[in-house]
Amino acid sequence: MCIVLSHSEPGGHAENEDALEIRRHPQGGSCWIISIADGQGGQAGGAEATRLACRTVIEVVASLPATRATSSRTWIDALRRADEAVRADRDAGYTTLIGFAVRDGQIVGASNGDSALWVAGDEGEVLDLTEGQARNPPIGSGGAAITPFAAKLAGPWMVLGMTDGVWKYVGREGVRAAMAECRGQALLDALLARARLPRGGGLQDDFTAVLLQESVGSRMS
């Protein structure tokens, strides 16, 4: 059984320029397809870019058989489609983007930018699947650098997707520590608490995180 939790909150301004799409694949109930994006700071049209990019990626993958969701080529093509869609929208700026599927004990996807996707397995090791991604050219440029990734999931596993408003202000070691100490909603709560300013409790940047985890004692089918 796979549990999916998320939290998204604006930081320091009224509009949240992060975007997140979470969906079960319509042709495979055990297949989750996810996209997460963060508008490029200091640029106009960030919110429009993130929403369009996330929506496009999910619509592309959802239109294909669920078996193709665990193909790296599927996600490379989906992110290219998102890159083209954002570039063609006059109101959209640039954005980071991660798109991925969790199915049958594996995770497969592709990314661009500085949002992050981490996996923790049964031995406690935390793997950064987006470590080798390129930030530029960004999604919306029409020539975005897209990097695929894939990994086996050894249960009880956790998959944590996050924008830089999480890992930058919690700190990479802080994220690792939280993943070692917590699961489920407690993990999201711990990350949010660590990201908040000590005085006033505000956030310095938009905070978006999505957590998928295997229930203890179960295996995905």
mmCIF file of N, CA and C in Angstrom, residues 88-161:
data_model
loop_
_atom_site.group_PDB
_atom_site.id
_atom_site.type_symbol
_atom_site.label_atom_id
_atom_site.label_comp_id
_atom_site.label_asym_id
_atom_site.label_seq_id
_atom_site.Cartn_x
_atom_site.Cartn_y
_atom_site.Cartn_z
ATOM 1 N N ALA A 88 5.499 28.462 -25.371
ATOM 2 C CA ALA A 88 4.476 28.990 -26.277
ATOM 3 C C ALA A 88 3.464 29.892 -25.583
ATOM 4 N N ASP A 89 3.429 29.859 -24.255
ATOM 5 C CA ASP A 89 2.478 30.671 -23.494
ATOM 6 C C ASP A 89 3.112 32.029 -23.182
ATOM 7 N N ARG A 90 2.549 33.094 -23.699
ATOM 8 C CA ARG A 90 3.136 34.431 -23.548
ATOM 9 C C ARG A 90 3.118 34.922 -22.104
ATOM 10 N N ASP A 91 2.232 34.359 -21.280
ATOM 11 C CA ASP A 91 2.142 34.793 -19.886
ATOM 12 C C ASP A 91 3.063 34.007 -18.962
ATOM 13 N N ALA A 92 3.670 32.957 -19.474
ATOM 14 C CA ALA A 92 4.474 32.070 -18.631
ATOM 15 C C ALA A 92 5.955 32.427 -18.694
ATOM 16 N N GLY A 93 6.611 32.283 -17.552
ATOM 17 C CA GLY A 93 8.048 32.508 -17.478
ATOM 18 C C GLY A 93 8.811 31.197 -17.548
ATOM 19 N N TYR A 94 9.733 31.011 -16.598
ATOM 20 C CA TYR A 94 10.542 29.796 -16.550
ATOM 21 C C TYR A 94 10.283 29.065 -15.241
ATOM 22 N N THR A 95 10.561 27.763 -15.243
ATOM 23 C CA THR A 95 10.299 26.977 -14.046
ATOM 24 C C THR A 95 11.220 25.767 -13.956
ATOM 25 N N THR A 96 11.395 25.274 -12.739
ATOM 26 C CA THR A 96 11.970 23.947 -12.536
ATOM 27 C C THR A 96 10.857 22.935 -12.805
ATOM 28 N N LEU A 97 11.212 21.670 -12.928
ATOM 29 C CA LEU A 97 10.174 20.649 -13.124
ATOM 30 C C LEU A 97 10.730 19.258 -12.836
ATOM 31 N N ILE A 98 9.986 18.514 -12.032
ATOM 32 C CA ILE A 98 10.243 17.086 -11.829
ATOM 33 C C ILE A 98 8.955 16.349 -12.164
ATOM 34 N N GLY A 99 9.067 15.293 -12.952
ATOM 35 C CA GLY A 99 7.935 14.419 -13.217
ATOM 36 C C GLY A 99 8.365 12.984 -12.977
ATOM 37 N N PHE A 100 7.518 12.197 -12.303
ATOM 38 C CA PHE A 100 7.935 10.823 -12.010
ATOM 39 C C PHE A 100 6.735 9.920 -11.749
ATOM 40 N N ALA A 101 6.987 8.624 -11.853
ATOM 41 C CA ALA A 101 5.984 7.605 -11.549
ATOM 42 C C ALA A 101 6.539 6.651 -10.504
ATOM 43 N N VAL A 102 5.655 6.179 -9.632
ATOM 44 C CA VAL A 102 5.979 5.116 -8.683
ATOM 45 C C VAL A 102 5.049 3.950 -9.001
ATOM 46 N N ARG A 103 5.644 2.814 -9.353
ATOM 47 C CA ARG A 103 4.853 1.648 -9.765
ATOM 48 C C ARG A 103 5.689 0.382 -9.623
ATOM 49 N N ASP A 104 5.081 -0.654 -9.066
ATOM 50 C CA ASP A 104 5.713 -1.978 -8.996
ATOM 51 C C ASP A 104 7.122 -1.932 -8.407
ATOM 52 N N GLY A 105 7.276 -1.213 -7.305
ATOM 53 C CA GLY A 105 8.562 -1.192 -6.624
ATOM 54 C C GLY A 105 9.661 -0.454 -7.336
ATOM 55 N N GLN A 106 9.300 0.479 -8.197
ATOM 56 C CA GLN A 106 10.321 1.282 -8.859
ATOM 57 C C GLN A 106 9.834 2.716 -9.034
ATOM 58 N N ILE A 107 10.783 3.614 -9.197
ATOM 59 C CA ILE A 107 10.494 5.019 -9.463
ATOM 60 C C ILE A 107 11.274 5.427 -10.703
ATOM 61 N N VAL A 108 10.589 6.087 -11.624
ATOM 62 C CA VAL A 108 11.186 6.501 -12.893
ATOM 63 C C VAL A 108 10.685 7.900 -13.221
ATOM 64 N N GLY A 109 11.556 8.756 -13.724
ATOM 65 C CA GLY A 109 11.125 10.098 -14.092
ATOM 66 C C GLY A 109 12.227 10.888 -14.763
ATOM 67 N N ALA A 110 12.048 12.209 -14.762
ATOM 68 C CA ALA A 110 13.032 13.118 -15.352
ATOM 69 C C ALA A 110 12.873 14.484 -14.696
ATOM 70 N N SER A 111 13.905 15.328 -14.815
ATOM 71 C CA SER A 111 13.858 16.611 -14.114
ATOM 72 C C SER A 111 14.699 17.670 -14.800
ATOM 73 N N ASN A 112 14.461 18.915 -14.360
ATOM 74 C CA ASN A 112 15.235 20.080 -14.779
ATOM 75 C C ASN A 112 15.133 21.107 -13.662
ATOM 76 N N GLY A 113 16.249 21.767 -13.334
ATOM 77 C CA GLY A 113 16.194 22.830 -12.332
ATOM 78 C C GLY A 113 16.825 22.433 -11.022
ATOM 79 N N ASP A 114 16.323 23.017 -9.918
ATOM 80 C CA ASP A 114 16.911 22.721 -8.615
ATOM 81 C C ASP A 114 15.905 22.213 -7.592
ATOM 82 N N SER A 115 14.710 21.826 -8.024
ATOM 83 C CA SER A 115 13.849 21.073 -7.123
ATOM 84 C C SER A 115 14.478 19.692 -6.957
ATOM 85 N N ALA A 116 14.082 18.945 -5.929
ATOM 86 C CA ALA A 116 14.806 17.718 -5.593
ATOM 87 C C ALA A 116 13.862 16.553 -5.341
ATOM 88 N N LEU A 117 14.379 15.353 -5.595
ATOM 89 C CA LEU A 117 13.633 14.121 -5.341
ATOM 90 C C LEU A 117 14.566 13.138 -4.649
ATOM 91 N N TRP A 118 14.231 12.801 -3.413
ATOM 92 C CA TRP A 118 15.063 11.919 -2.600
ATOM 93 C C TRP A 118 14.304 10.644 -2.279
ATOM 94 N N VAL A 119 15.050 9.548 -2.167
ATOM 95 C CA VAL A 119 14.480 8.241 -1.849
ATOM 96 C C VAL A 119 15.227 7.651 -0.660
ATOM 97 N N ALA A 120 14.485 7.120 0.301
ATOM 98 C CA ALA A 120 15.067 6.411 1.437
ATOM 99 C C ALA A 120 14.557 4.976 1.420
ATOM 100 N N GLY A 121 15.473 4.011 1.612
ATOM 101 C CA GLY A 121 15.102 2.604 1.569
ATOM 102 C C GLY A 121 15.229 1.916 2.906
ATOM 103 N N ASP A 122 15.226 0.580 2.857
ATOM 104 C CA ASP A 122 15.173 -0.209 4.081
ATOM 105 C C ASP A 122 16.449 -0.137 4.903
ATOM 106 N N GLU A 123 17.563 0.242 4.307
ATOM 107 C CA GLU A 123 18.816 0.328 5.044
ATOM 108 C C GLU A 123 19.105 1.741 5.546
ATOM 109 N N GLY A 124 18.161 2.652 5.341
ATOM 110 C CA GLY A 124 18.313 4.010 5.840
ATOM 111 C C GLY A 124 19.097 4.935 4.941
ATOM 112 N N GLU A 125 19.637 4.415 3.848
ATOM 113 C CA GLU A 125 20.392 5.260 2.917
ATOM 114 C C GLU A 125 19.445 6.183 2.162
ATOM 115 N N VAL A 126 19.833 7.444 2.028
ATOM 116 C CA VAL A 126 19.038 8.424 1.293
ATOM 117 C C VAL A 126 19.740 8.728 -0.025
ATOM 118 N N LEU A 127 19.011 8.558 -1.124
ATOM 119 C CA LEU A 127 19.560 8.758 -2.459
ATOM 120 C C LEU A 127 18.898 9.964 -3.106
ATOM 121 N N ASP A 128 19.707 10.895 -3.611
ATOM 122 C CA ASP A 128 19.213 12.072 -4.333
ATOM 123 C C ASP A 128 19.135 11.721 -5.814
ATOM 124 N N LEU A 129 17.925 11.445 -6.295
ATOM 125 C CA LEU A 129 17.753 11.038 -7.685
ATOM 126 C C LEU A 129 17.995 12.181 -8.662
ATOM 127 N N THR A 130 17.915 13.412 -8.192
ATOM 128 C CA THR A 130 18.067 14.582 -9.064
ATOM 129 C C THR A 130 19.438 15.242 -8.924
ATOM 130 N N GLU A 131 20.368 14.546 -8.313
ATOM 131 C CA GLU A 131 21.692 15.125 -8.060
ATOM 132 C C GLU A 131 22.379 15.571 -9.345
ATOM 133 N N GLY A 132 22.179 14.835 -10.439
ATOM 134 C CA GLY A 132 22.878 15.146 -11.677
ATOM 135 C C GLY A 132 22.106 16.008 -12.651
ATOM 136 N N GLN A 133 20.993 16.578 -12.222
ATOM 137 C CA GLN A 133 20.169 17.371 -13.138
ATOM 138 C C GLN A 133 20.831 18.708 -13.485
ATOM 139 N N ALA A 134 20.408 19.289 -14.604
ATOM 140 C CA ALA A 134 20.910 20.594 -15.046
ATOM 141 C C ALA A 134 19.890 21.678 -14.731
ATOM 142 N N ARG A 135 20.364 22.845 -14.336
ATOM 143 C CA ARG A 135 19.466 23.966 -14.045
ATOM 144 C C ARG A 135 19.117 24.760 -15.302
ATOM 145 N N ASN A 136 20.017 24.782 -16.242
ATOM 146 C CA ASN A 136 19.826 25.576 -17.455
ATOM 147 C C ASN A 136 20.226 24.783 -18.688
ATOM 148 N N PRO A 137 19.579 25.047 -19.828
ATOM 149 C CA PRO A 137 18.426 25.934 -20.013
ATOM 150 C C PRO A 137 17.206 25.421 -19.250
ATOM 151 N N PRO A 138 16.337 26.333 -18.756
ATOM 152 C CA PRO A 138 15.206 25.929 -17.921
ATOM 153 C C PRO A 138 13.980 25.522 -18.731
ATOM 154 N N ILE A 139 13.008 24.950 -18.054
ATOM 155 C CA ILE A 139 11.713 24.674 -18.663
ATOM 156 C C ILE A 139 11.069 26.011 -19.042
ATOM 157 N N GLY A 140 10.669 26.121 -20.298
ATOM 158 C CA GLY A 140 10.119 27.360 -20.831
ATOM 159 C C GLY A 140 11.032 28.013 -21.844
ATOM 160 N N SER A 141 12.258 27.515 -21.934
ATOM 161 C CA SER A 141 13.227 28.068 -22.888
ATOM 162 C C SER A 141 13.043 27.488 -24.284
ATOM 163 N N GLY A 142 12.390 26.339 -24.370
ATOM 164 C CA GLY A 142 12.268 25.646 -25.640
ATOM 165 C C GLY A 142 13.419 24.708 -25.925
ATOM 166 N N GLY A 143 14.415 24.721 -25.050
ATOM 167 C CA GLY A 143 15.561 23.818 -25.204
ATOM 168 C C GLY A 143 16.051 23.337 -23.859
ATOM 169 N N ALA A 144 15.116 23.076 -22.951
ATOM 170 C CA ALA A 144 15.455 22.707 -21.577
ATOM 171 C C ALA A 144 16.321 21.449 -21.523
ATOM 172 N N ALA A 145 17.290 21.464 -20.610
ATOM 173 C CA ALA A 145 18.137 20.296 -20.375
ATOM 174 C C ALA A 145 17.387 19.342 -19.455
ATOM 175 N N ILE A 146 17.070 18.165 -19.940
ATOM 176 C CA ILE A 146 16.231 17.216 -19.201
ATOM 177 C C ILE A 146 17.060 15.988 -18.847
ATOM 178 N N THR A 147 17.057 15.622 -17.572
ATOM 179 C CA THR A 147 17.859 14.508 -17.081
ATOM 180 C C THR A 147 16.954 13.414 -16.527
ATOM 181 N N PRO A 148 17.030 12.188 -17.067
ATOM 182 C CA PRO A 148 16.198 11.101 -16.548
ATOM 183 C C PRO A 148 16.799 10.478 -15.289
ATOM 184 N N PHE A 149 15.978 9.763 -14.542
ATOM 185 C CA PHE A 149 16.450 9.025 -13.366
ATOM 186 C C PHE A 149 15.562 7.806 -13.164
ATOM 187 N N ALA A 150 16.079 6.824 -12.441
ATOM 188 C CA ALA A 150 15.314 5.622 -12.128
ATOM 189 C C ALA A 150 15.971 4.924 -10.950
ATOM 190 N N ALA A 151 15.162 4.236 -10.145
ATOM 191 C CA ALA A 151 15.695 3.490 -9.010
ATOM 192 C C ALA A 151 14.693 2.431 -8.578
ATOM 193 N N LYS A 152 15.218 1.355 -7.994
ATOM 194 C CA LYS A 152 14.375 0.356 -7.353
ATOM 195 C C LYS A 152 14.034 0.844 -5.950
ATOM 196 N N LEU A 153 12.860 0.491 -5.468
ATOM 197 C CA LEU A 153 12.426 0.892 -4.136
ATOM 198 C C LEU A 153 12.421 -0.324 -3.222
ATOM 199 N N ALA A 154 13.244 -0.270 -2.168
ATOM 200 C CA ALA A 154 13.330 -1.360 -1.203
ATOM 201 C C ALA A 154 12.595 -0.948 0.061
ATOM 202 N N GLY A 155 11.533 -1.654 0.380
ATOM 203 C CA GLY A 155 10.654 -1.240 1.474
ATOM 204 C C GLY A 155 11.179 -1.578 2.855
ATOM 205 N N PRO A 156 10.641 -0.841 3.848
ATOM 206 C CA PRO A 156 9.648 0.239 3.706
ATOM 207 C C PRO A 156 10.308 1.529 3.218
ATOM 208 N N TRP A 157 9.975 1.924 1.997
ATOM 209 C CA TRP A 157 10.631 3.054 1.353
ATOM 210 C C TRP A 157 9.848 4.353 1.543
ATOM 211 N N MET A 158 10.554 5.464 1.284
ATOM 212 C CA MET A 158 9.942 6.792 1.239
ATOM 213 C C MET A 158 10.492 7.534 0.029
ATOM 214 N N VAL A 159 9.634 8.291 -0.627
ATOM 215 C CA VAL A 159 10.021 9.161 -1.738
ATOM 216 C C VAL A 159 9.604 10.577 -1.371
ATOM 217 N N LEU A 160 10.550 11.499 -1.352
ATOM 218 C CA LEU A 160 10.273 12.887 -0.977
ATOM 219 C C LEU A 160 10.636 13.814 -2.127
ATOM 220 N N GLY A 161 9.628 14.466 -2.718
ATOM 221 C CA GLY A 161 9.845 15.487 -3.725
ATOM 222 C C GLY A 161 9.684 16.857 -3.089
#
